[in-house]
């Protein structure tokens, strides 16, 4: 499950843990999303110390500090949810990604992107030269013909295409936005790792079958 305030189980657990805090979880009508202290969507994180400890919250500028009559951290948990399962021949790959990807793609959308990259790597590659250059500059280290690179590009590209700004103005416009606040106002950072659990060629054959 997603560790996000949009998940009713995560939201309810946080609300119950803060019975005297009326704005522990809020709904933003403009963005159509749930937020922890009207600031963060994720409910579990490695960082975001300002929502875990007051000593990191109080020094922040007033316009960056979560507001409200009550502030009783922690609001964001550092405890991971651990699940174990036995892999079988039906398990083909694993996608590890930041919430920027999952903001744009559902689990099934992401899985289909990777399957398509395995079946048709050339068609799944980034479609414009400037976009490809941007992705190369972002730090991809896999070989040019590797399945991991094609799958990663497919996920990044599909996430950017699904973004509301890109749907309206085009992906090229999104990629031209300056890093920092202008870009963060449009989408969260998108970091992706694809782990093949089976040979890519075998995966492609299974998808075609």
XYZ file of N, CA and C in Angstrom:
627
model
N 0.833 -1.191 0.000
C 0.000 0.000 0.000
C 0.874 1.249 0.000
N 0.281 2.383 -0.350
C 1.032 3.620 -0.412
C 1.037 4.306 0.949
N 2.209 4.749 1.375
C 2.340 5.480 2.638
C 2.084 6.954 2.368
N 0.820 7.259 2.168
C 0.394 8.572 1.726
C -0.909 8.913 2.438
N -1.090 10.203 2.713
C -2.315 10.625 3.401
C -3.565 10.319 2.590
N -3.402 10.047 1.297
C -4.549 9.678 0.471
C -5.076 8.289 0.828
N -4.228 7.453 1.418
C -4.639 6.113 1.835
C -5.457 6.225 3.121
N -6.715 5.806 3.114
C -7.569 5.949 4.295
C -6.976 5.315 5.552
N -6.281 4.201 5.405
C -5.718 3.530 6.584
C -4.619 4.370 7.209
N -3.758 4.946 6.363
C -2.694 5.811 6.885
C -3.297 7.075 7.510
N -4.298 7.623 6.851
C -4.927 8.857 7.316
C -5.630 8.653 8.658
N -6.372 7.574 8.744
C -7.116 7.293 9.973
C -6.164 7.014 11.131
N -5.078 6.284 10.853
C -4.109 5.976 11.908
C -3.487 7.256 12.459
N -3.173 8.210 11.587
C -2.581 9.472 12.032
C -3.591 10.296 12.823
N -4.822 10.359 12.355
C -5.867 11.114 13.055
C -6.098 10.543 14.452
N -6.112 9.244 14.559
C -6.336 8.598 15.859
C -5.168 8.823 16.804
N -3.983 8.957 16.249
C -2.808 9.176 17.105
C -2.709 10.623 17.587
N -3.474 11.523 16.966
C -3.471 12.947 17.330
C -4.904 13.421 17.587
N -5.567 12.899 18.618
C -6.992 13.217 18.834
C -7.253 14.683 19.138
N -6.253 15.407 19.631
C -6.443 16.814 19.974
C -5.888 17.770 18.918
N -5.516 17.224 17.790
C -4.922 18.022 16.718
C -5.865 17.995 15.515
N -6.649 19.057 15.369
C -7.689 19.074 14.340
C -7.145 19.152 12.919
N -5.896 19.602 12.754
C -5.346 19.722 11.399
C -4.161 18.790 11.172
N -4.146 17.674 11.883
C -3.087 16.688 11.650
C -3.114 16.220 10.191
N -4.322 16.046 9.664
C -4.507 15.696 8.258
C -5.543 16.653 7.679
N -5.205 17.243 6.543
C -6.118 18.196 5.915
C -6.312 17.844 4.448
N -7.419 18.325 3.905
C -7.718 18.109 2.485
C -7.653 19.436 1.753
N -6.848 19.506 0.710
C -6.692 20.714 -0.076
C -7.609 20.637 -1.290
N -8.619 21.498 -1.321
C -9.595 21.440 -2.408
C -8.985 21.864 -3.745
N -7.956 22.712 -3.710
C -7.335 23.180 -4.950
C -6.586 22.062 -5.664
N -5.792 21.308 -4.888
C -5.012 20.220 -5.479
C -5.755 18.896 -5.474
N -6.828 18.821 -4.674
C -7.572 17.571 -4.581
C -6.795 16.471 -3.888
N -5.971 16.850 -2.907
C -5.109 15.871 -2.238
C -5.150 16.060 -0.725
N -4.827 14.982 -0.004
C -4.723 15.004 1.447
C -3.286 15.316 1.839
N -3.116 16.058 2.937
C -1.784 16.443 3.388
C -1.633 16.253 4.898
N -0.416 15.925 5.307
C -0.053 15.886 6.720
C 0.302 17.306 7.137
N -0.429 17.857 8.098
C -0.226 19.240 8.566
C -0.221 20.229 7.399
N -1.029 19.941 6.398
C -1.190 20.827 5.245
C 0.135 21.080 4.524
N 1.081 20.131 4.658
C 2.436 20.343 4.132
C 2.927 19.213 3.254
N 2.758 17.988 3.708
C 3.394 16.832 3.076
C 2.345 15.760 2.823
N 2.454 15.071 1.690
C 1.496 14.014 1.387
C 1.909 12.662 1.972
N 3.209 12.392 2.015
C 3.641 11.090 2.523
C 3.489 11.028 4.040
N 3.201 9.850 4.541
C 3.036 9.646 5.978
C 4.213 8.910 6.602
N 5.106 8.392 5.760
C 6.326 7.744 6.240
C 7.477 8.215 5.362
N 8.589 8.541 5.983
C 9.703 9.097 5.216
C 11.002 8.948 5.982
N 12.115 8.940 5.221
C 13.441 8.907 5.840
C 13.792 10.282 6.385
N 13.459 11.312 5.634
C 13.770 12.683 6.038
C 12.574 13.389 6.635
N 12.350 14.639 6.183
C 11.233 15.465 6.666
C 11.229 15.561 8.190
N 12.412 15.876 8.725
C 12.571 15.916 10.183
C 11.718 16.988 10.843
N 11.348 18.031 10.103
C 10.565 19.105 10.709
C 9.167 18.637 11.125
N 8.737 17.481 10.596
C 7.460 16.900 11.008
C 7.650 15.738 11.982
N 8.902 15.567 12.424
C 9.212 14.505 13.385
C 9.701 15.056 14.716
N 10.464 16.160 14.650
C 11.056 16.715 15.866
C 10.882 18.234 15.880
N 10.482 18.767 17.002
C 10.285 20.210 17.120
C 11.585 20.982 16.897
N 12.708 20.393 17.263
C 13.980 21.108 17.128
C 14.303 21.421 15.668
N 13.730 20.665 14.732
C 13.922 20.953 13.312
C 12.784 21.802 12.755
N 11.691 21.858 13.473
C 10.526 22.630 13.041
C 10.651 24.105 13.388
N 11.007 24.390 14.624
C 10.984 25.774 15.120
C 11.931 26.720 14.385
N 13.132 26.283 13.956
C 14.036 27.226 13.256
C 13.586 27.604 11.850
N 12.611 26.900 11.291
C 12.187 27.198 9.922
C 11.535 28.576 9.847
N 11.666 29.265 8.713
C 10.949 30.527 8.524
C 9.452 30.325 8.716
N 8.779 31.347 9.186
C 7.354 31.231 9.521
C 6.519 30.742 8.336
N 6.886 31.171 7.111
C 6.079 30.779 5.955
C 6.305 29.334 5.534
N 7.303 28.679 6.121
C 7.572 27.275 5.804
C 7.128 26.333 6.917
N 6.908 26.879 8.105
C 6.498 26.023 9.224
C 5.031 25.661 9.097
N 4.663 24.397 9.360
C 3.248 24.041 9.412
C 2.538 24.898 10.453
N 1.427 25.482 10.075
C 0.697 26.349 10.987
C -0.371 25.564 11.733
N -1.096 26.251 12.598
C -2.159 25.601 13.350
C -1.972 25.768 14.838
N -3.074 25.599 15.586
C -3.007 25.825 17.037
C -2.205 24.776 17.790
N -2.067 23.625 17.210
C -1.368 22.528 17.886
C -0.242 21.999 17.006
N 0.858 21.700 17.654
C 1.941 21.033 16.942
C 2.602 20.083 17.920
N 2.313 18.794 17.745
C 2.818 17.777 18.654
C 3.418 16.636 17.842
N 4.647 16.823 17.358
C 5.277 15.775 16.548
C 5.542 14.515 17.374
N 5.747 13.383 16.693
C 5.914 13.251 15.247
C 4.592 13.063 14.499
N 4.554 13.569 13.267
C 3.425 13.364 12.370
C 3.769 12.381 11.264
N 5.042 12.332 10.913
C 5.519 11.427 9.872
C 6.354 10.340 10.537
N 6.113 9.116 10.158
C 6.797 7.979 10.780
C 8.068 7.619 10.019
N 9.055 7.158 10.766
C 10.291 6.650 10.146
C 10.275 5.122 10.090
N 9.178 4.511 10.533
C 9.083 3.048 10.552
C 8.643 2.534 9.180
N 9.434 1.641 8.627
C 9.103 1.065 7.326
C 8.062 -0.034 7.486
N 7.289 -0.246 6.449
C 6.370 -1.380 6.413
C 7.083 -2.506 5.661
N 7.314 -3.604 6.335
C 8.093 -4.697 5.753
C 7.156 -5.856 5.392
N 7.245 -6.289 4.150
C 6.447 -7.412 3.665
C 7.373 -8.411 2.988
N 7.196 -9.671 3.268
C 8.004 -10.708 2.613
C 7.097 -11.598 1.773
N 7.639 -12.056 0.666
C 6.877 -12.938 -0.215
C 7.837 -13.819 -0.994
N 7.373 -14.972 -1.379
C 8.179 -15.870 -2.188
C 7.982 -15.535 -3.662
N 9.093 -15.412 -4.377
C 9.026 -15.111 -5.793
C 8.805 -16.378 -6.599
N 8.062 -16.258 -7.682
C 7.892 -17.391 -8.598
C 8.103 -16.891 -10.016
N 7.853 -17.742 -10.987
C 8.166 -17.399 -12.378
C 7.272 -16.284 -12.923
N 6.188 -15.989 -12.226
C 5.301 -14.914 -12.670
C 5.804 -13.537 -12.252
N 6.753 -13.506 -11.315
C 7.310 -12.234 -10.865
C 8.472 -11.855 -11.783
N 8.288 -10.807 -12.562
C 9.237 -10.478 -13.621
C 10.178 -9.338 -13.279
N 9.705 -8.349 -12.531
C 10.529 -7.172 -12.258
C 10.039 -6.477 -10.995
N 10.874 -5.573 -10.527
C 10.566 -4.789 -9.341
C 10.819 -3.324 -9.666
N 9.876 -2.465 -9.323
C 10.019 -1.031 -9.556
C 10.155 -0.328 -8.206
N 11.283 0.343 -8.003
C 11.507 1.160 -6.814
C 11.502 2.611 -7.267
N 10.627 3.413 -6.694
C 10.508 4.789 -7.171
C 10.062 5.720 -6.065
N 10.423 6.991 -6.233
C 9.979 8.015 -5.297
C 8.503 8.326 -5.546
N 7.902 9.055 -4.605
C 6.468 9.313 -4.723
C 6.132 10.183 -5.926
N 7.144 10.867 -6.516
C 6.885 11.641 -7.717
C 6.363 10.783 -8.857
N 6.803 9.525 -8.942
C 6.301 8.623 -9.979
C 4.872 8.205 -9.671
N 4.643 7.836 -8.394
C 3.324 7.318 -8.019
C 2.268 8.408 -7.951
N 2.698 9.673 -7.912
C 1.736 10.772 -8.025
C 1.079 10.780 -9.402
N 1.815 10.270 -10.399
C 1.344 10.352 -11.784
C 0.839 9.017 -12.327
N 1.404 7.906 -11.857
C 1.062 6.593 -12.408
C 0.525 5.673 -11.319
N -0.465 4.887 -11.672
C -0.937 3.840 -10.763
C 0.014 2.655 -10.837
N -0.142 1.705 -9.930
C 0.696 0.501 -9.967
C 0.550 -0.218 -11.303
N -0.679 -0.331 -11.784
C -0.912 -1.045 -13.040
C -0.334 -0.274 -14.223
N -0.411 1.064 -14.181
C 0.178 1.880 -15.252
C 1.693 1.677 -15.307
N 2.331 1.681 -14.133
C 3.779 1.506 -14.077
C 4.173 0.121 -14.585
N 3.429 -0.894 -14.184
C 3.732 -2.255 -14.632
C 3.606 -2.364 -16.142
N 2.597 -1.738 -16.701
C 2.412 -1.791 -18.150
C 3.537 -1.055 -18.880
N 4.032 0.038 -18.302
C 5.146 0.763 -18.907
C 6.375 -0.137 -19.013
N 6.664 -0.881 -17.942
C 7.832 -1.761 -17.937
C 7.625 -2.927 -18.904
N 6.432 -3.488 -18.909
C 6.155 -4.596 -19.838
C 6.308 -4.135 -21.285
N 5.814 -2.945 -21.573
C 5.922 -2.414 -22.931
C 7.376 -2.184 -23.304
N 8.186 -1.717 -22.342
C 9.608 -1.500 -22.603
C 10.316 -2.814 -22.900
N 9.881 -3.891 -22.245
C 10.483 -5.210 -22.505
C 10.083 -5.734 -23.877
N 8.808 -5.494 -24.255
C 8.318 -5.981 -25.541
C 8.874 -5.179 -26.709
N 8.844 -3.848 -26.568
C 9.204 -2.974 -27.683
C 10.123 -1.859 -27.182
N 11.371 -2.181 -26.883
C 12.274 -1.174 -26.305
C 12.446 0.062 -27.170
N 12.488 -0.098 -28.494
C 12.682 1.061 -29.362
C 11.504 2.015 -29.275
N 10.298 1.474 -29.211
C 9.108 2.314 -29.153
C 8.929 2.943 -27.777
N 9.537 2.333 -26.748
C 9.384 2.833 -25.389
C 10.413 3.895 -25.045
N 11.417 4.059 -25.901
C 12.451 5.044 -25.607
C 11.884 6.452 -25.644
N 12.578 7.361 -25.013
C 12.148 8.759 -24.997
C 12.049 9.269 -26.422
N 10.991 10.020 -26.701
C 10.636 10.290 -28.083
C 11.197 11.579 -28.673
N 11.792 12.425 -27.898
C 12.323 13.673 -28.460
C 13.781 13.828 -28.056
N 14.616 14.394 -28.925
C 16.051 14.541 -28.618
C 16.313 15.308 -27.339
N 15.605 16.422 -27.130
C 15.881 17.222 -25.935
C 15.483 16.475 -24.674
N 14.406 15.706 -24.768
C 13.995 14.915 -23.606
C 15.021 13.836 -23.311
N 15.512 13.187 -24.368
C 16.536 12.148 -24.158
C 17.795 12.743 -23.536
N 18.205 13.919 -24.017
C 19.380 14.573 -23.442
C 19.159 14.899 -21.975
N 17.959 15.343 -21.653
C 17.655 15.681 -20.255
C 17.738 14.444 -19.381
N 17.222 13.319 -19.875
C 17.274 12.095 -19.101
C 18.706 11.590 -18.949
N 19.513 11.737 -20.008
C 20.911 11.322 -19.911
C 21.641 12.161 -18.879
N 21.363 13.466 -18.862
C 22.008 14.346 -17.889
C 21.554 14.038 -16.479
N 20.374 13.412 -16.352
C 19.854 13.147 -15.012
C 20.626 12.056 -14.299
N 21.478 11.318 -15.037
C 22.366 10.390 -14.351
C 22.193 8.931 -14.698
N 21.487 8.609 -15.774
C 21.342 7.211 -16.158
C 22.714 6.636 -16.483
N 23.020 5.467 -15.937
C 24.343 4.885 -16.120
C 24.295 3.543 -16.852
N 23.107 3.081 -17.195
C 23.009 1.788 -17.862
C 23.463 1.924 -19.307
N 23.812 0.783 -19.915
C 24.220 0.788 -21.309
C 23.067 1.173 -22.208
N 23.374 1.635 -23.416
C 22.329 2.156 -24.298
C 21.298 1.130 -24.715
N 21.657 -0.150 -24.669
C 20.713 -1.183 -25.087
C 20.146 -1.969 -23.911
N 20.382 -1.524 -22.709
C 19.955 -2.304 -21.565
C 18.461 -2.173 -21.324
N 17.860 -3.268 -20.869
C 16.438 -3.236 -20.552
C 16.125 -2.292 -19.420
N 17.053 -2.158 -18.487
C 16.820 -1.277 -17.347
C 16.671 0.165 -17.798
N 17.516 0.590 -18.736
C 17.450 1.964 -19.223
C 16.141 2.212 -19.953
N 15.760 1.270 -20.840
C 14.509 1.434 -21.575
C 13.322 1.478 -20.614
N 13.322 0.606 -19.621
C 12.207 0.576 -18.675
C 12.162 1.843 -17.830
N 13.342 2.297 -17.399
C 13.391 3.519 -16.613
C 12.926 4.718 -17.414
N 13.371 4.807 -18.681
C 12.941 5.895 -19.543
C 11.435 5.847 -19.768
N 10.907 4.639 -19.979
C 9.470 4.510 -20.217
C 8.673 5.003 -19.010
N 9.125 4.655 -17.815
C 8.429 5.092 -16.607
C 8.503 6.611 -16.431
N 9.703 7.163 -16.615
C 9.863 8.610 -16.485
C 9.010 9.349 -17.509
N 9.069 8.883 -18.747
C 8.343 9.546 -19.823
C 6.838 9.459 -19.593
N 6.342 8.276 -19.225
C 4.904 8.112 -19.010
C 4.419 8.932 -17.819
N 5.263 9.031 -16.780
C 4.886 9.852 -15.627
C 4.803 11.325 -16.020
N 5.774 11.792 -16.805
C 5.748 13.182 -17.249
C 4.569 13.447 -18.174
N 4.259 12.502 -19.046
C 3.118 12.682 -19.946
C 1.805 12.725 -19.175
N 1.725 11.976 -18.073
C 0.486 11.919 -17.297
C 0.292 13.163 -16.441
N 1.359 13.933 -16.223
C 1.266 15.125 -15.394
C 0.312 16.147 -16.022
N -0.560 16.774 -15.220
C -1.529 17.736 -15.767
C -0.890 18.872 -16.572
N 0.253 19.392 -16.099
C 0.938 20.461 -16.829
C 1.370 19.972 -18.206
N 1.922 18.760 -18.266
C 2.376 18.206 -19.539
C 1.204 17.931 -20.474
N 0.093 17.472 -19.918
C -1.070 17.203 -20.764
C -1.577 18.487 -21.417
N -1.421 19.606 -20.729
C -1.926 20.877 -21.246
C -0.915 21.573 -22.141
N 0.369 21.613 -21.683
C 1.390 22.373 -22.400
C 2.364 21.499 -23.192
N 2.394 20.192 -22.896
C 3.338 19.302 -23.555
C 4.542 18.994 -22.677
N 5.120 17.808 -22.856
C 6.243 17.372 -22.043
C 7.463 18.261 -22.271
N 7.667 18.699 -23.514
C 8.813 19.558 -23.804
C 8.789 20.812 -22.933
N 7.608 21.375 -22.748
C 7.478 22.566 -21.914
C 7.832 22.260 -20.471
N 7.394 21.113 -19.983
C 7.697 20.712 -18.603
C 9.200 20.555 -18.404
N 9.873 19.930 -19.373
C 11.306 19.691 -19.256
C 12.111 20.981 -19.319
N 11.545 22.014 -19.898
C 12.249 23.290 -20.010
C 12.115 24.137 -18.749
N 11.243 23.742 -17.829
C 11.064 24.521 -16.606
C 12.350 24.509 -15.782
N 12.658 25.621 -15.193
C 13.870 25.750 -14.392
C 13.779 24.888 -13.145
N 14.881 24.263 -12.783
C 14.914 23.449 -11.568
C 14.660 24.332 -10.341
N 14.122 23.724 -9.312
C 13.779 24.490 -8.123
C 12.281 24.678 -8.043
N 11.851 25.792 -7.488
C 10.430 26.027 -7.270
C 9.588 25.966 -8.538
N 10.047 26.538 -9.671
C 9.205 26.457 -10.871
C 8.873 25.022 -11.264
N 9.863 24.133 -11.134
C 9.637 22.735 -11.506
C 8.858 22.000 -10.417
N 9.184 22.283 -9.147
C 8.499 21.601 -8.047
C 7.024 22.003 -7.961
N 6.701 23.175 -8.480
C 5.294 23.581 -8.519
C 4.487 22.734 -9.495
N 5.199 22.063 -10.413
C 4.534 21.269 -11.439
C 4.528 19.785 -11.099
N 5.678 19.273 -10.625
C 5.720 17.859 -10.242
C 6.821 17.631 -9.216
N 6.645 16.580 -8.441
C 7.646 16.193 -7.453
C 8.800 15.502 -8.176
N 9.923 15.343 -7.465
C 11.061 14.663 -8.097
C 10.685 13.217 -8.402
N 11.180 12.720 -9.527
C 10.873 11.361 -9.979
C 12.172 10.582 -10.090
N 12.381 9.659 -9.174
C 13.559 8.788 -9.184
C 13.090 7.349 -9.327
N 13.706 6.617 -10.250
C 13.217 5.271 -10.578
C 14.376 4.282 -10.658
N 14.168 3.108 -10.089
C 15.078 1.975 -10.254
C 14.242 0.777 -10.682
N 14.633 0.133 -11.774
C 13.945 -1.077 -12.236
C 14.886 -2.256 -12.044
N 14.429 -3.257 -11.335
C 15.215 -4.468 -11.082
C 14.556 -5.622 -11.832
N 15.308 -6.204 -12.762
C 14.783 -7.364 -13.487
C 14.999 -8.609 -12.646
N 13.946 -9.325 -12.378
C 14.028 -10.565 -11.617
C 14.262 -11.761 -12.537
N 14.031 -11.546 -13.828
C 14.290 -12.574 -14.819
C 14.972 -11.921 -16.011
N 15.468 -12.757 -16.917
C 16.123 -12.234 -18.106
C 15.151 -11.357 -18.889
N 15.629 -10.207 -19.377
C 14.755 -9.273 -20.076
C 14.146 -9.912 -21.325
N 14.936 -10.680 -22.065
C 14.428 -11.331 -23.266
C 13.320 -12.317 -22.927
N 13.509 -13.062 -21.835
C 12.483 -14.008 -21.403
C 11.235 -13.265 -20.974
N 11.422 -12.119 -20.317
C 10.283 -11.308 -19.909
C 9.500 -10.835 -21.125
N 10.233 -10.378 -22.150
C 9.579 -9.905 -23.379
C 8.798 -11.039 -24.041
N 9.400 -12.232 -24.062
C 8.731 -13.382 -24.670
C 7.436 -13.723 -23.928
N 7.470 -13.634 -22.596
C 6.276 -13.923 -21.805
C 5.185 -12.887 -22.075
N 5.591 -11.622 -22.255
C 4.607 -10.584 -22.516
C 3.962 -10.790 -23.880
N 4.762 -11.231 -24.857
C 4.208 -11.469 -26.198
C 3.304 -12.689 -26.196
N 3.651 -13.651 -25.304
C 2.831 -14.855 -25.239
C 1.507 -14.605 -24.582
